[in-house]
Short mmCIF file of C-alpha atoms in Angstrom, two decimals:
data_model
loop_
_atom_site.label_atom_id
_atom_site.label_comp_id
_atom_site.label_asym_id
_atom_site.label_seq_id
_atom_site.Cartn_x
_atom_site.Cartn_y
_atom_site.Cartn_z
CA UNK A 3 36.65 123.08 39.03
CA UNK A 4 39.38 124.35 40.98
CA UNK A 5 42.91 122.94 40.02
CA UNK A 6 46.03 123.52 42.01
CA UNK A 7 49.10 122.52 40.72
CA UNK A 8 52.93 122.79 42.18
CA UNK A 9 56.03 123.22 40.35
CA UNK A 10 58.71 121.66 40.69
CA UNK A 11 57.21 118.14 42.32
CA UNK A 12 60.64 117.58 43.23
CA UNK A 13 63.22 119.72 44.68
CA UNK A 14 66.99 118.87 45.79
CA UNK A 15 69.32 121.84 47.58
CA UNK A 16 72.55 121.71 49.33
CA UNK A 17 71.77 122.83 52.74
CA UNK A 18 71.69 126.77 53.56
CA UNK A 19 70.49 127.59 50.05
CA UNK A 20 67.27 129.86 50.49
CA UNK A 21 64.66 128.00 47.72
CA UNK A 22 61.32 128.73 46.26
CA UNK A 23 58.28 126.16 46.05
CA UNK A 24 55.69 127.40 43.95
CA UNK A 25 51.79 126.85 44.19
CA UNK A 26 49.17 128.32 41.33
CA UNK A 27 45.39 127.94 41.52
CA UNK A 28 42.62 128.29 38.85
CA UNK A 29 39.96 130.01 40.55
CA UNK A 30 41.26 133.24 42.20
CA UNK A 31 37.94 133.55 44.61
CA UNK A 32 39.82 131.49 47.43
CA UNK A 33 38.65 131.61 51.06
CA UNK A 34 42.21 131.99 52.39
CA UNK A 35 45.84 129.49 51.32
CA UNK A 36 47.03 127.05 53.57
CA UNK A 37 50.79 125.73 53.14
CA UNK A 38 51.64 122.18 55.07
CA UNK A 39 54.30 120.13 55.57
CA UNK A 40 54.24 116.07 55.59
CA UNK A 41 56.66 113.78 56.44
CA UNK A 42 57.20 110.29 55.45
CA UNK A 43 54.15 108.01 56.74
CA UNK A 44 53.01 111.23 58.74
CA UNK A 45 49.87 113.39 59.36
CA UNK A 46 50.19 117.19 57.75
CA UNK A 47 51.41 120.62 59.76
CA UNK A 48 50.45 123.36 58.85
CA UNK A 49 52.57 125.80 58.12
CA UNK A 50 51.37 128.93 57.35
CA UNK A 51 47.52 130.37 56.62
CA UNK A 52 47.23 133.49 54.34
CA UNK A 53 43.85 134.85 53.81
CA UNK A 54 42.48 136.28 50.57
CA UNK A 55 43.03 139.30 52.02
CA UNK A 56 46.45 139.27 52.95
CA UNK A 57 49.64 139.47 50.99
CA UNK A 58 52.20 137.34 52.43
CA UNK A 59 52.57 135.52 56.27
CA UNK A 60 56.04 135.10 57.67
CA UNK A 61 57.07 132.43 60.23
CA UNK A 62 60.51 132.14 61.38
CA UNK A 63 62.66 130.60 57.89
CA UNK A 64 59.16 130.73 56.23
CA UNK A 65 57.45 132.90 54.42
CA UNK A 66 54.57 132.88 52.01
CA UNK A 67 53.37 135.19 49.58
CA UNK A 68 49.77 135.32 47.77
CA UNK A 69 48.69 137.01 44.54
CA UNK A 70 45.14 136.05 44.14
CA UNK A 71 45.18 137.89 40.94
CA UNK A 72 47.30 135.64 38.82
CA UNK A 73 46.85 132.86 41.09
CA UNK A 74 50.08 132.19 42.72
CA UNK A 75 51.43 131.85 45.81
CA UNK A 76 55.32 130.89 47.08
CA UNK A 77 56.68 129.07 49.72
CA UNK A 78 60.24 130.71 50.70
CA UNK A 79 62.59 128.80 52.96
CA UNK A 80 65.62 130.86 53.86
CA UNK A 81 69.02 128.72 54.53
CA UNK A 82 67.63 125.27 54.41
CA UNK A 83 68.07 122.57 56.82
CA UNK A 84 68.14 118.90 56.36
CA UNK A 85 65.40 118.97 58.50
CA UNK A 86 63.50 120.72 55.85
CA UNK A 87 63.55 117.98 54.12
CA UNK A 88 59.51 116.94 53.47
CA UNK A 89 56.96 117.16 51.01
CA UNK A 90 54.99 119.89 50.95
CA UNK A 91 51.32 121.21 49.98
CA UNK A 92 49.80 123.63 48.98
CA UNK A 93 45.65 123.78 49.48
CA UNK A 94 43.12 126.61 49.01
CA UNK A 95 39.66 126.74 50.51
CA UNK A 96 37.25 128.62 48.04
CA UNK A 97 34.33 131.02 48.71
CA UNK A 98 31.77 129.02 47.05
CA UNK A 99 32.59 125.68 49.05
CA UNK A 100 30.56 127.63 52.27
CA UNK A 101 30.29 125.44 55.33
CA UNK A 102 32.20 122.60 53.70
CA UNK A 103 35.19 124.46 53.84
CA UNK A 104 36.86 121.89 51.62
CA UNK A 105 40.94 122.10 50.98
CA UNK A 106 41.80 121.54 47.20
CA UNK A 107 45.57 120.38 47.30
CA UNK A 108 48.32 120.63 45.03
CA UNK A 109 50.31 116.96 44.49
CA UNK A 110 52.91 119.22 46.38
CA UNK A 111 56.77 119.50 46.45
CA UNK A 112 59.17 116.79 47.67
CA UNK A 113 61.72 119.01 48.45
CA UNK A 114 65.99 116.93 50.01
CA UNK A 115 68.24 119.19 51.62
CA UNK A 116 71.46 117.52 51.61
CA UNK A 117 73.94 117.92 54.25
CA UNK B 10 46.50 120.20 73.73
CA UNK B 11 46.95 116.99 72.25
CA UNK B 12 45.85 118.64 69.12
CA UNK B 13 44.02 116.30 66.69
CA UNK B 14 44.22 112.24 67.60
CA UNK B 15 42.91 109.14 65.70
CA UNK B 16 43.19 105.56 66.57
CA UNK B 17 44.32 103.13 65.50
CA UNK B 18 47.66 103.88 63.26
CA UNK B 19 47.03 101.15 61.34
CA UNK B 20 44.13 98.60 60.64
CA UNK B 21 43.66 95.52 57.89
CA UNK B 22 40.48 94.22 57.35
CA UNK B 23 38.58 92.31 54.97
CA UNK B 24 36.26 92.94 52.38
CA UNK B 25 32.89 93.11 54.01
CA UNK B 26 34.17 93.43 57.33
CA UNK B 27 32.86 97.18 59.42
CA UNK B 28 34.84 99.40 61.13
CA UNK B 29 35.32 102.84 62.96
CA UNK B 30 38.45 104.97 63.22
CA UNK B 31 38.49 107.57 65.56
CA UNK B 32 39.27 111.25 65.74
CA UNK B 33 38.99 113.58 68.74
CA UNK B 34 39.73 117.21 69.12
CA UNK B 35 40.88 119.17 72.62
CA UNK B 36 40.72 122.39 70.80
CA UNK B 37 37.29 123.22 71.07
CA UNK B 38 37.11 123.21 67.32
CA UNK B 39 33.60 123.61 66.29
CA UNK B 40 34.58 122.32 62.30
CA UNK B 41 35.97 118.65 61.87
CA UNK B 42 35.92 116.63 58.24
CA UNK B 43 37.51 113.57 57.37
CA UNK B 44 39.83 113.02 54.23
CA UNK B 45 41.37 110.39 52.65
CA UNK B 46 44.97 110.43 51.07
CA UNK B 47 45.80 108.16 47.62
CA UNK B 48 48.55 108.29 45.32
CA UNK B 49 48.12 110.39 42.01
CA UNK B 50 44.29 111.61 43.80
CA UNK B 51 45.92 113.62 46.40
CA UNK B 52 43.66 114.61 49.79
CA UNK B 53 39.86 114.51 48.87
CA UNK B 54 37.35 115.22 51.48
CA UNK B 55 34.46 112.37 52.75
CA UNK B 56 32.24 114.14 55.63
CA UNK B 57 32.76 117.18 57.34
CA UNK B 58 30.50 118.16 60.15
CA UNK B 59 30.27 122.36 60.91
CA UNK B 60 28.78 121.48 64.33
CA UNK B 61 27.82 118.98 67.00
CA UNK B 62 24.45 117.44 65.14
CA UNK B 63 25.17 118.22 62.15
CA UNK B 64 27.39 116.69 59.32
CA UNK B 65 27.25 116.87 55.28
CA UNK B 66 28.83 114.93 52.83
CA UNK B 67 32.09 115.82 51.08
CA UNK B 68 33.16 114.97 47.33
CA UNK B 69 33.99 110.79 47.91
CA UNK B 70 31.31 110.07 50.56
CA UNK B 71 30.19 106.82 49.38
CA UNK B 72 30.39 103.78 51.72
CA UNK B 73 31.23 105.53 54.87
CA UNK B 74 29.09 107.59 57.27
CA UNK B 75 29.84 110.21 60.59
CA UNK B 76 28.28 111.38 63.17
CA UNK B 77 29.06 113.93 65.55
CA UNK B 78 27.55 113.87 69.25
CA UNK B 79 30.03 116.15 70.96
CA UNK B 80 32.04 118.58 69.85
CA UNK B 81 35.57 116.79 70.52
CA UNK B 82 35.08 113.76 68.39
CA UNK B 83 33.57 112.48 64.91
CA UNK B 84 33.88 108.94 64.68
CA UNK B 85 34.17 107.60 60.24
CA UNK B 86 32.34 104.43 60.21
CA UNK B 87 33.02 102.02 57.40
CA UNK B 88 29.82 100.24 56.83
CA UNK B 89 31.06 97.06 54.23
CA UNK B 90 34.87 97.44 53.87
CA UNK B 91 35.89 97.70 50.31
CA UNK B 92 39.57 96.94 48.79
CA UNK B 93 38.86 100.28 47.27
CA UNK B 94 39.05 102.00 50.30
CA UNK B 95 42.71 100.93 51.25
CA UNK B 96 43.89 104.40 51.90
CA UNK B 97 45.03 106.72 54.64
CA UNK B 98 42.65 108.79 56.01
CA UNK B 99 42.97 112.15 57.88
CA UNK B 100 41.01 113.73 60.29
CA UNK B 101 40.89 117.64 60.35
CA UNK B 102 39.82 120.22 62.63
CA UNK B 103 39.37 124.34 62.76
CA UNK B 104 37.19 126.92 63.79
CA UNK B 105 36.38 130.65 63.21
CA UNK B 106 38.85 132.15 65.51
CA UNK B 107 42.15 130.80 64.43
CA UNK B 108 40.61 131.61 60.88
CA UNK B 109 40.02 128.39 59.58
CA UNK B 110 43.31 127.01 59.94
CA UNK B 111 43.09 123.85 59.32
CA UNK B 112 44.93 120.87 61.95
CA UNK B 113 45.34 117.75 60.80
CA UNK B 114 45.39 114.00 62.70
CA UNK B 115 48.63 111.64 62.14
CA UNK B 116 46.61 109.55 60.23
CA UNK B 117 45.14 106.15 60.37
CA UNK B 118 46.24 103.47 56.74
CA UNK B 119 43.75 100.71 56.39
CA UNK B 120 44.60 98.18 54.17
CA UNK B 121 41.01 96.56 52.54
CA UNK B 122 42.14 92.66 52.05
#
């Protein structure tokens, strides 16, 4: 059974550090990674989608890397924000869940910026 | 786009009583699925539907079903409400084109009395 797992679950910076969240996975035959963000009493954003093909994806402060190989990816967030501040997750979609296309999350990264 | 909406934000019912939250989609999604949200279980998936017609069950599908008549909404219909199922549960869309990204609702808590 798939297991995703993210180190550290929690995370405090002083804001404008650049920081690394970290997401591994036991099955490397993933569909494609998807990393969200989600607030306090909120729905999830996504964030950024890297197929199994791809290497990394790159979204303004963001970017994400994927190495289906050891099963790892990484969240970077380049001079954090207090607005950063949110827990994020980490979910894969694998091959061999077809049609379902089911996410398997990590319990994610509850990541404070402080001012 | 309004994205992905459910109603209502927040229900409480009581054991035995049904119900049906809502979730509609303006993005012509053709996939939609249903999880639900616990502390220490993370997400795990109930129905997902690939389709309008068709829907298939996830890995916790017990005591809830879906249906899916168009292709903007798929109503989760708790048959005999359960304190087990106090959770929040999130609605989810995507489709082939954006390549399966996967939108999420805001997210409706019930709390099972």
């Amino acid at each position: 059974k798939q297991e995703v797992t993210q180190i550290p679950a929690a995370l405090s910076v002083p804001e404008g550090e650049n920081l690394v969240l970290n997401c591994s996975f036991t099955d490397s035959a993933i569909y494609n990674l998807q990393w969200f963000r989600q607030d306090p009493g909120k729905g999830l954003t996504s964030l950024l989608l890297i197929q199994s093909s791809q290497r990394e994806q790159t979204s303004g402060r963001l970017n994400a890397s994927l190495d289906k190989s050891s099963g790892r990816s990484t969240l970077y967030i380049a001079a954090s924000q207090p607005g950063d501040s949110a827990t994020y997750l980490c979910a894969v979609v694998l091959h061999s869940s077809g049609s379902a296309r089911q996410l398997t999350f990590g319990s994610g990264t509850q990541l404070t910026v402080l001012p | 786009n309004a994205g992905v909406t459910q109603t209502p934000k927040f229900q409480v019912l009581k054991t035995g009583q049904s119900m049906t939250l809502q979730c509609a989609q303006d993005m012509n999604h053709e996939y939609m699925s249903w999880y639900r949200q616990d502390p220490g279980m993370g997400l795990r998936l109930i129905h997902y539907s690939v389709g309008a017609g068709i829907t298939d069950q996830g890995e916790v599908p017990n005591g809830y079903n879906v249906s899916r008549s168009t292709t903007e909404d798929f109503p989760l219909r708790l048959l005999s409400a359960a304190p087990s199922q106090t959770s929040v549960y999130f609605c989810a869309s995507s489709n082939r084109d954006s390549y399966n990204e996967q939108f999420f609702g805001p997210g409706t808590r019930l709390t099972v009395l």
